[in-house]
Coordinates of C-alpha atoms in Angstrom, one line a residue:
Chain A
M1 CA 88.0 124.1 103.5
A2 CA 90.5 125.9 101.5
K3 CA 90.5 123.6 98.6
H4 CA 88.9 125.9 95.9
L5 CA 89.9 129.3 97.1
S6 CA 90.7 130.6 93.6
S7 CA 87.6 129.1 92.1
S8 CA 84.7 130.0 94.2
P9 CA 81.4 128.7 92.6
G10 CA 80.3 132.3 92.3
N11 CA 81.9 133.2 89.0
P12 CA 81.3 131.3 85.8
T13 CA 84.9 130.1 85.0
G14 CA 85.2 129.1 88.7
R15 CA 82.1 127.2 88.7
R16 CA 83.1 125.5 85.5
R17 CA 86.4 124.6 86.9
F18 CA 84.8 123.3 90.1
L19 CA 82.5 121.1 88.1
E20 CA 85.3 119.8 86.0
D21 CA 87.3 119.0 89.0
S22 CA 84.4 117.4 90.8
A23 CA 83.6 115.2 87.7
R24 CA 87.3 114.1 87.5
L25 CA 87.6 113.4 91.2
L26 CA 84.4 111.3 91.1
C27 CA 85.8 109.3 88.3
L28 CA 89.0 108.9 90.1
A29 CA 87.3 107.8 93.3
G30 CA 85.0 105.5 91.3
L31 CA 87.9 103.8 89.7
F32 CA 89.7 103.7 93.1
G33 CA 86.7 102.2 94.8
L34 CA 86.2 99.5 92.0
G35 CA 89.8 98.5 92.3
L36 CA 89.8 98.3 96.1
G37 CA 86.4 96.4 96.1
A38 CA 87.7 93.9 93.7
Y39 CA 91.1 93.4 95.5
G40 CA 89.3 93.2 98.7
R41 CA 86.9 90.7 97.4
R42 CA 89.8 88.5 96.2
Q43 CA 91.5 88.9 99.5
S44 CA 88.4 87.6 101.3
L45 CA 88.2 84.6 99.0
A46 CA 91.8 83.8 99.4
M47 CA 91.5 81.9 102.7
S48 CA 93.9 78.8 102.3
W49 CA 92.5 75.5 103.7
D50 CA 95.3 75.1 106.2
A51 CA 94.9 78.6 107.8
L52 CA 93.0 78.6 111.0
R53 CA 91.7 81.7 112.7
P54 CA 92.2 82.0 116.5
P55 CA 89.7 80.6 118.9
G56 CA 86.5 82.7 119.2
A57 CA 86.8 84.3 115.7
L58 CA 83.5 85.5 114.3
A59 CA 82.4 83.7 111.0
E60 CA 84.8 84.7 108.2
E61 CA 82.7 87.4 106.6
R62 CA 82.0 89.0 110.0
F63 CA 85.5 88.6 111.1
L64 CA 86.8 90.7 108.0
A65 CA 84.5 93.5 109.0
A66 CA 85.6 93.3 112.8
C67 CA 89.3 92.6 112.8
I68 CA 91.5 95.7 112.5
R69 CA 94.7 93.8 112.1
C70 CA 96.3 95.2 115.3
G71 CA 98.2 92.0 116.1
Q72 CA 97.4 92.0 119.9
C73 CA 96.2 88.5 119.7
V74 CA 99.5 87.6 118.1
R75 CA 101.4 89.1 120.9
A76 CA 99.1 87.6 123.6
C77 CA 99.6 84.0 122.3
P78 CA 102.2 82.4 124.7
Y79 CA 103.0 79.7 122.1
H80 CA 103.7 82.1 119.2
A81 CA 101.2 80.1 117.1
L82 CA 99.6 83.2 115.6
H83 CA 100.9 85.3 112.6
L84 CA 99.4 88.4 110.8
A85 CA 99.0 87.4 107.1
R86 CA 101.3 89.0 104.6
P87 CA 100.1 89.9 101.1
E88 CA 101.8 86.9 99.5
E89 CA 100.1 84.5 101.9
A90 CA 96.6 83.2 101.0
V91 CA 95.0 84.8 104.0
A92 CA 93.3 88.2 104.0
T93 CA 96.4 90.6 104.4
G94 CA 97.0 91.6 108.0
T95 CA 94.7 89.2 109.7
P96 CA 95.7 86.7 112.4
F97 CA 95.8 82.9 111.7
F98 CA 97.8 79.9 112.5
T99 CA 98.8 76.8 110.7
A100 CA 98.2 73.6 112.7
R101 CA 101.1 71.6 111.2
R102 CA 103.5 74.4 112.3
I103 CA 102.3 75.5 115.7
P104 CA 98.7 74.3 116.9
C105 CA 96.5 76.1 119.4
E106 CA 97.3 74.9 122.8
L107 CA 93.8 75.9 124.2
C108 CA 94.9 78.2 127.0
E109 CA 92.2 78.1 129.5
K110 CA 92.5 81.8 130.1
M111 CA 92.2 82.5 126.5
P112 CA 94.7 85.4 126.4
C113 CA 94.2 86.0 122.5
I114 CA 90.5 86.6 123.1
R115 CA 91.0 88.8 126.1
S116 CA 93.5 90.8 124.2
C117 CA 91.2 91.5 121.2
P118 CA 89.9 95.1 121.4
T119 CA 87.2 94.9 118.7
G120 CA 85.3 91.7 119.5
A121 CA 86.5 89.9 116.4
L122 CA 87.5 87.1 118.7
D123 CA 84.3 86.8 120.5
P124 CA 84.6 87.8 124.3
M125 CA 81.3 85.7 124.9
L126 CA 83.1 82.4 124.3
A127 CA 82.5 80.9 127.8
N128 CA 85.4 78.4 127.9
I129 CA 88.1 77.4 125.4
Y130 CA 86.7 74.0 124.5
E131 CA 83.7 75.8 122.9
A132 CA 86.0 77.2 120.3
R133 CA 85.5 75.9 116.8
M134 CA 88.6 77.0 115.0
G135 CA 88.0 74.3 112.3
L136 CA 87.4 70.5 112.3
A137 CA 89.9 67.5 112.1
V138 CA 89.4 65.3 109.2
L139 CA 91.1 62.0 108.7
V140 CA 91.6 62.8 105.0
D141 CA 93.8 59.9 103.9
H142 CA 92.6 56.5 104.9
E143 CA 95.3 54.9 102.7
T144 CA 98.3 56.1 104.7
C145 CA 97.0 56.6 108.2
L146 CA 98.9 53.9 110.0
N147 CA 95.8 52.8 112.1
F148 CA 93.9 52.0 108.8
L149 CA 97.0 50.0 107.9
G150 CA 96.5 48.0 111.0
L151 CA 99.1 49.5 113.2
R152 CA 98.7 50.9 116.6
C153 CA 99.9 54.4 116.0
D154 CA 97.1 56.2 117.8
V155 CA 99.2 59.4 118.1
C156 CA 96.4 61.7 116.9
Y157 CA 94.0 60.2 119.5
R158 CA 96.6 60.3 122.3
S159 CA 97.4 64.0 121.6
C160 CA 93.9 65.1 121.5
P161 CA 93.0 67.3 124.4
L162 CA 89.5 65.9 124.3
I163 CA 90.6 62.3 124.1
D164 CA 87.6 59.9 123.5
K165 CA 85.4 62.8 123.0
A166 CA 86.7 64.7 120.0
I167 CA 88.6 61.7 118.7
S168 CA 87.7 58.1 119.6
L169 CA 89.0 54.8 118.1
D170 CA 86.3 52.7 116.5
T171 CA 87.3 49.0 116.2
Q172 CA 86.6 47.1 113.1
H173 CA 87.7 43.6 111.8
N174 CA 91.0 43.5 110.1
L175 CA 90.1 41.7 106.8
R176 CA 93.7 41.6 105.5
S177 CA 95.2 39.6 108.4
G178 CA 91.9 38.0 109.2
K179 CA 92.6 37.9 112.9
H180 CA 93.3 41.4 114.1
T181 CA 91.5 44.6 115.0
L182 CA 91.7 48.0 113.1
F183 CA 91.5 50.9 115.6
L184 CA 90.1 53.6 113.4
P185 CA 90.3 57.3 114.6
V186 CA 86.9 58.9 114.3
V187 CA 86.6 62.7 114.9
H188 CA 83.4 64.0 116.5
S189 CA 82.4 67.5 115.5
K190 CA 80.3 68.1 118.6
F191 CA 83.5 68.2 120.7
C192 CA 86.5 68.9 118.2
T193 CA 87.8 72.5 118.8
G194 CA 90.0 72.4 115.7
C195 CA 93.0 73.2 117.8
G196 CA 95.1 71.2 115.3
K197 CA 97.2 69.0 117.8
C198 CA 96.3 65.8 116.0
E199 CA 97.6 67.3 112.6
K200 CA 100.7 68.6 114.3
S201 CA 101.5 65.2 116.0
C202 CA 100.6 62.9 112.9
V203 CA 103.8 61.0 112.3
L204 CA 103.5 60.8 108.6
E205 CA 105.5 62.9 106.2
R206 CA 102.3 64.7 105.4
A207 CA 99.6 64.5 107.9
A208 CA 96.7 61.9 107.2
I209 CA 94.6 64.0 109.7
R210 CA 94.2 67.6 109.0
V211 CA 92.1 70.5 110.5
M212 CA 90.1 72.4 108.0
P213 CA 87.8 75.3 108.1
L214 CA 84.3 74.2 109.2
A215 CA 82.8 75.2 105.8
L216 CA 85.1 72.9 104.1
A217 CA 85.1 70.0 106.5
K218 CA 81.4 69.8 107.3
G219 CA 78.4 68.6 105.2
E220 CA 75.0 69.8 105.9
L221 CA 71.7 67.8 106.1
G222 CA 68.8 69.0 104.2
R223 CA 66.7 71.1 106.7
H224 CA 63.7 69.0 106.0
Y225 CA 65.5 65.9 107.0
R226 CA 64.4 64.0 110.1
L227 CA 66.4 61.2 111.7
G228 CA 63.8 58.6 112.5
W229 CA 65.7 57.3 115.5
K230 CA 66.2 60.7 117.0
E231 CA 62.6 61.6 116.5
K232 CA 61.6 58.3 118.2
E233 CA 63.8 59.2 121.1
E234 CA 62.5 62.7 121.6
A235 CA 58.8 61.7 121.1
G236 CA 59.3 58.5 123.2
K237 CA 57.7 56.4 120.7
S238 CA 57.9 55.8 116.8
L239 CA 56.2 58.6 114.9
I240 CA 55.0 56.1 112.3
P241 CA 51.9 54.5 113.9
E242 CA 52.3 50.9 112.7
Q243 CA 54.7 49.3 110.1
L244 CA 53.2 47.6 107.0
D245 CA 54.7 44.4 106.4
L246 CA 54.6 43.8 102.6
P247 CA 55.4 40.3 101.4
D248 CA 58.9 39.8 100.1
R249 CA 58.8 38.1 96.7
L250 CA 61.3 36.4 94.6
P251 CA 62.3 38.4 91.4
E252 CA 61.5 35.8 88.9
T253 CA 58.6 33.8 89.9
G254 CA 57.0 36.3 92.1
A255 CA 56.4 33.6 94.8
P256 CA 56.4 34.9 98.3
L257 CA 59.7 34.5 100.2
D258 CA 59.6 33.6 103.8
S259 CA 62.4 35.9 105.2
G260 CA 61.5 34.9 108.7
W261 CA 61.1 38.4 109.8
K262 CA 58.0 39.1 112.0
P263 CA 57.2 42.5 113.1
Chain B
M1 CA 116.4 143.8 109.7
N2 CA 114.9 144.0 106.2
S3 CA 118.0 143.9 104.3
A4 CA 119.1 140.9 106.1
A5 CA 116.0 139.2 105.2
K6 CA 116.7 139.5 101.5
N7 CA 118.1 136.1 101.4
P8 CA 115.7 133.5 102.5
A9 CA 117.9 130.4 101.7
T10 CA 120.5 131.1 104.4
N11 CA 118.5 132.5 107.2
G12 CA 118.7 136.1 107.2
R13 CA 119.1 136.6 110.8
T14 CA 121.6 134.5 112.4
R15 CA 119.0 132.2 114.0
G16 CA 121.3 129.4 114.8
W17 CA 121.1 125.7 113.6
W18 CA 119.0 124.6 116.5
K19 CA 116.4 127.3 116.0
S20 CA 116.0 126.5 112.2
H21 CA 115.8 122.8 112.8
R22 CA 114.2 122.3 116.1
F23 CA 110.7 121.1 115.0
L24 CA 112.2 118.9 112.4
L25 CA 114.3 117.2 114.9
L26 CA 111.4 117.1 117.5
R27 CA 109.0 115.5 114.8
R28 CA 111.8 112.8 113.8
T29 CA 112.3 112.2 117.5
S30 CA 108.6 111.7 118.0
Q31 CA 108.0 109.5 114.9
L32 CA 110.9 107.2 115.9
L33 CA 109.9 107.1 119.5
V34 CA 106.6 105.9 118.7
L35 CA 108.1 103.1 116.5
A36 CA 110.7 102.4 119.2
L37 CA 108.0 102.1 121.9
F38 CA 106.3 99.6 119.7
L39 CA 109.6 97.7 118.9
A40 CA 110.8 97.6 122.4
G41 CA 108.3 94.8 123.1
P42 CA 109.2 92.2 120.5
L43 CA 112.9 93.3 120.4
A44 CA 113.8 93.8 124.1
G45 CA 110.7 92.5 126.0
L46 CA 109.7 96.0 127.3
W47 CA 106.0 96.1 126.6
I48 CA 105.1 99.8 126.8
L49 CA 102.9 99.7 123.5
R50 CA 101.6 96.3 122.4
G51 CA 100.0 96.2 119.0
N52 CA 100.4 98.4 116.2
L53 CA 99.2 101.8 114.8
A54 CA 95.8 100.4 114.1
A55 CA 95.2 99.5 117.8
S56 CA 97.4 99.0 120.8
R57 CA 97.5 99.0 124.5
L58 CA 99.6 101.4 126.5
L59 CA 101.4 99.7 129.4
D60 CA 98.8 96.8 129.0
T61 CA 96.1 98.9 130.4
V62 CA 95.1 102.1 128.2
P63 CA 93.6 101.0 125.1
L64 CA 94.3 103.1 122.0
A65 CA 92.7 102.7 118.5
D66 CA 92.7 104.4 115.2
P67 CA 89.3 106.1 114.8
F68 CA 89.4 105.9 111.0
I69 CA 89.7 102.1 111.1
L70 CA 86.8 101.9 113.6
L71 CA 84.7 104.1 111.4
Q72 CA 85.4 101.7 108.5
S73 CA 84.5 98.7 110.7
L74 CA 81.2 100.5 111.8
V75 CA 80.3 101.0 108.1
A76 CA 81.2 97.5 107.4
G77 CA 78.5 96.4 109.9
H78 CA 80.6 95.6 113.0
L79 CA 80.1 97.5 116.2
P80 CA 83.5 97.4 117.8
S81 CA 83.5 96.4 121.5
A82 CA 84.0 99.0 124.3
T83 CA 87.7 98.6 124.4
A84 CA 88.3 99.6 120.9
L85 CA 85.8 102.4 121.2
T86 CA 87.4 103.8 124.2
G87 CA 90.6 103.6 122.5
G88 CA 89.3 105.5 119.4
L89 CA 87.8 108.1 121.6
L90 CA 91.1 108.6 123.4
I91 CA 93.0 109.0 120.1
A92 CA 90.3 111.3 118.7
A93 CA 90.4 113.4 121.8
W94 CA 94.3 113.6 121.6
Y95 CA 94.2 114.8 118.2
L96 CA 91.5 117.2 119.0
L97 CA 93.9 118.8 121.3
W98 CA 96.9 118.8 119.2
G99 CA 95.4 119.4 115.9
G100 CA 94.1 116.5 113.7
R101 CA 96.9 116.1 111.2
S102 CA 99.6 116.2 114.0
F103 CA 99.2 112.5 113.6
C104 CA 100.6 113.0 109.9
S105 CA 103.7 114.9 110.9
W106 CA 104.5 113.7 114.4
V107 CA 103.5 110.0 114.4
C108 CA 102.9 108.6 110.8
P109 CA 106.0 106.7 109.7
V110 CA 105.1 107.3 106.0
N111 CA 105.9 110.9 106.6
M112 CA 109.6 110.1 107.0
V113 CA 109.5 108.5 103.5
T114 CA 107.7 111.2 101.8
D115 CA 109.6 114.1 103.6
L116 CA 112.8 112.3 102.2
A117 CA 111.3 112.5 98.7
F118 CA 110.2 116.1 99.2
W119 CA 113.7 117.0 100.3
L120 CA 115.3 115.2 97.4
R121 CA 112.9 116.6 95.0
R122 CA 114.1 120.1 96.0
R123 CA 117.9 119.1 96.0
L124 CA 117.6 117.6 92.6
N125 CA 115.4 120.4 91.5
L126 CA 112.9 118.2 90.0
K127 CA 109.9 120.3 88.8
A128 CA 107.9 118.1 86.5
G129 CA 105.0 116.0 87.9
A130 CA 101.3 115.4 87.8
S131 CA 99.3 118.1 89.3
L132 CA 96.7 116.4 91.6
V133 CA 93.8 118.3 93.4
P134 CA 94.5 118.4 97.2
A135 CA 90.8 117.4 97.7
T136 CA 91.3 114.2 96.1
R137 CA 91.9 112.6 99.6
Y138 CA 88.3 113.4 100.7
W139 CA 87.0 111.5 97.6
L140 CA 89.1 108.6 98.3
A141 CA 88.2 108.5 101.8
G142 CA 84.5 108.6 100.8
A143 CA 85.1 105.8 98.3
I144 CA 86.8 103.7 101.0
L145 CA 83.8 104.1 103.4
M146 CA 81.6 103.2 100.4
V147 CA 83.7 100.1 99.6
S148 CA 83.8 99.0 103.3
A149 CA 79.8 99.2 103.5
L150 CA 79.4 97.3 100.1
T151 CA 81.9 94.6 100.9
S152 CA 81.3 94.4 104.7
S153 CA 85.0 94.4 105.1
L154 CA 87.9 96.6 105.8
A155 CA 89.1 96.5 102.2
W156 CA 91.3 99.7 102.7
E157 CA 93.3 97.9 105.3
Y158 CA 94.7 95.4 102.8
V159 CA 96.6 98.3 101.2
N160 CA 96.7 101.2 103.5
P161 CA 100.3 102.3 103.8
V162 CA 99.9 104.2 107.0
T163 CA 98.9 101.0 109.0
S164 CA 100.8 98.6 106.7
L165 CA 104.3 99.9 107.3
P166 CA 104.3 99.8 111.0
R167 CA 102.4 96.3 110.9
G168 CA 105.2 95.2 108.5
L169 CA 107.9 96.6 110.7
L170 CA 106.5 94.9 113.7
F171 CA 105.0 91.6 112.5
G172 CA 107.0 91.0 109.4
F173 CA 106.9 92.8 106.0
G174 CA 106.6 90.1 103.4
S175 CA 106.1 92.0 100.1
L176 CA 104.7 94.9 102.0
W177 CA 108.1 96.6 102.0
L178 CA 107.4 97.3 98.4
L179 CA 105.2 100.2 99.7
L180 CA 108.2 102.1 100.8
P181 CA 110.0 102.4 97.4
G182 CA 106.5 102.8 95.9
L183 CA 105.5 105.8 98.0
F184 CA 109.1 107.3 97.7
L185 CA 109.2 107.1 94.0
F186 CA 105.7 108.3 93.5
D187 CA 106.3 111.4 95.6
L188 CA 109.8 112.0 94.0
L189 CA 108.9 111.5 90.4
V190 CA 105.2 111.5 89.8
A191 CA 103.8 114.0 92.0
S192 CA 105.3 116.5 94.6
R193 CA 103.9 115.8 98.1
G194 CA 101.7 113.4 96.1
W195 CA 100.8 110.9 98.9
C196 CA 100.6 113.0 102.0
G197 CA 99.5 116.2 100.4
H198 CA 96.8 115.0 98.0
L199 CA 95.8 111.4 98.2
C200 CA 96.2 110.0 101.7
P201 CA 92.5 109.3 102.9
V202 CA 93.9 108.7 106.6
G203 CA 95.2 112.3 106.5
A204 CA 91.9 113.4 105.1
F205 CA 90.1 111.8 108.0
Y206 CA 92.4 113.5 110.5
S207 CA 91.8 116.7 108.9
F208 CA 88.2 116.4 110.1
I209 CA 89.4 116.0 113.5
G210 CA 91.7 118.9 113.0
L211 CA 88.6 121.2 112.2
F212 CA 88.6 121.8 115.9
G213 CA 92.1 121.2 116.8
L214 CA 93.3 123.4 119.8
V215 CA 97.0 123.8 118.9
R216 CA 97.5 125.7 115.7
V217 CA 100.3 127.7 114.0
R218 CA 99.9 131.4 114.4
A219 CA 101.4 134.0 112.2
A220 CA 101.8 136.3 115.1
G221 CA 104.5 138.3 113.5
R222 CA 103.0 138.6 110.1
S223 CA 103.5 142.3 109.9
R224 CA 107.1 141.4 109.7
C225 CA 106.6 139.2 106.6
T226 CA 108.8 140.2 103.7
N227 CA 107.1 137.9 101.1
C228 CA 110.4 135.8 100.8
L229 CA 108.1 132.7 100.1
A230 CA 110.4 130.4 102.1
C231 CA 107.4 129.0 104.1
Y232 CA 105.6 128.3 101.0
G233 CA 108.6 126.4 99.6
H234 CA 108.8 124.2 102.5
C235 CA 105.3 123.7 103.6
P236 CA 103.8 120.3 102.9
E237 CA 100.5 121.9 102.4
P238 CA 101.4 125.4 101.0
Q239 CA 97.8 126.3 100.4
V240 CA 97.0 126.7 104.0
I241 CA 99.4 129.5 104.6
G242 CA 98.1 132.2 102.1
P243 CA 94.8 133.0 103.9
T244 CA 96.5 133.9 107.1
L245 CA 99.5 135.5 105.9
Q246 CA 97.8 137.6 103.3
K247 CA 94.7 138.7 105.1
K248 CA 96.5 141.0 107.3
D249 CA 93.4 142.8 108.3
S250 CA 91.7 139.6 109.8
T251 CA 91.4 139.6 113.7
H252 CA 93.4 136.4 114.2
A253 CA 96.4 135.0 112.8
F254 CA 95.9 131.4 113.2
I255 CA 96.4 128.9 110.3
L256 CA 92.9 127.4 110.6
S257 CA 92.9 125.1 107.6
P258 CA 92.4 121.6 108.8
N259 CA 95.1 120.4 106.2
C260 CA 97.8 122.1 108.3
T261 CA 99.9 119.2 109.8
N262 CA 101.4 121.3 112.6
C263 CA 104.7 120.2 111.5
G264 CA 106.3 123.5 112.4
K265 CA 108.4 123.8 109.2
C266 CA 107.3 127.3 108.7
I267 CA 108.4 128.2 112.2
D268 CA 111.8 126.6 111.5
I269 CA 112.2 128.2 108.0
C270 CA 111.0 131.7 108.4
P271 CA 114.0 134.1 108.9
E272 CA 111.6 136.8 110.2
E273 CA 110.2 134.4 112.9
V274 CA 106.6 135.1 111.7
F275 CA 105.1 131.9 113.0
G276 CA 104.8 130.1 116.3
F277 CA 102.4 127.5 117.9
A278 CA 99.6 129.0 119.9
L279 CA 96.4 127.7 121.6
R280 CA 93.5 128.5 119.5
F281 CA 91.0 129.3 122.2
R282 CA 92.7 131.1 125.1
P283 CA 91.0 132.2 128.2
S284 CA 90.0 135.8 127.3
R285 CA 92.3 138.4 128.7
P286 CA 92.1 141.9 127.7
G287 CA 94.3 142.5 124.6
S288 CA 95.3 138.8 124.3
S289 CA 93.2 138.3 121.1
A290 CA 95.2 140.9 119.2
P291 CA 98.4 139.6 117.5
N292 CA 101.2 140.7 119.5
P293 CA 104.6 139.9 118.2
N294 CA 106.3 140.2 121.5
Q295 CA 103.9 137.8 123.2
E296 CA 104.3 134.8 120.9
E297 CA 106.0 131.6 122.3

């Protein structure tokens, strides 16, 4: 290319200038790269808790390599739930997201957002919309949730597209009144798509149930943990051959206590 | 003829307003048309182009995608699906035909901002400014690919003005609008043609496609050149003209530097009508390879 016509590397001053220019440009490009890398890293960490990716979105790190910010999913969404992030929002600039409390995902069966994505950042292999995991609903505040206060609000439960699967109502004795039942909303991560309809519909000023990114909402068991009852179910019998029954003793006298339990 | 060409500022020969502004007008029309086709969807419900300059669908069928973004995505570790790859190939093929940096002068909306700065710089006679090496852009493009690979993300797309401006226009600017005065003032006060002519890595990428571009500017009438320097003064990449205009003994008269943006400014401005667009590889007819002033256009 005609970038150094006057300074061909052939003559000494030309060569010197070429080297100087190259060194200068290398520094410049290095500084630029460092700045860009640092800024990009900050951008990728910026994800706000209430920003949710469209259905089928790859895991966040992979998503940031795959999404080219074309906004076709935004255009495809019939409910105008999706937005492209602006620099001042706490989401990687230009990438699509929705906020459940504003407009939740309506779980279109034809998945127009996924079908419009040209790059595969929204995974075309998602077989049906109920397999989407945009986040996980969490009942974050037990003190203001009306059902916890003993009322029959139930709105999150009723609005859940997977009622009785993703959100169920567990009953518990109401100790305050002594004679009523509490109907406590419980979210099941096996089914919850993270669409956000529960958060949107929560009647409180600020929602007591909120959809959060999975990494924020889910704990993780140690990989070596075995749940005895599940192992038993799989194996068809207890994995422990026989249970020892040690005598229960009273703390002070050490005399054996007859608990009445017999194996 | 020669005496008339002494004054390059007013066109020596009476070439008429249209002849001396046609490519400028065509380019502005093209740039605004592209934006209008995108905007017609959200504003009027006419979905001709859906998406933005990063990727789109033409009439909801033909996929289009910016090959530089796809390259960053590839380097970052994601293989884009067939739709995007097809779109990228279509765009690359398009610019292979029209010359890579035609994108810069016929499509890219940033060009309108920097052209305005360039024009104002000339009108205000601003001479001062940093001297940047035009090759800086290649280094920046390299740095971008490196950062994409190291951070596994499209880091450049957080700040890329070329895709950010249309995206802002179509999907909401937020504080992205600051890029507009930023680029304008940079080009006006810091460096002449600073962004498009020296720094823009997107342009640098399109230069590579332009290595084999078919449509090129040809100085077919260079024997008429009076060295008035009007073309140098108006060319956004003035370093591309010299080799062709001065080496009058070379067999072809094409401006082959991939940095040429095919903007046609030199065609508009030259009082002697030295320049014109031509196909680089013509079917070989006897005598067609020799520069023949009567045959151009």
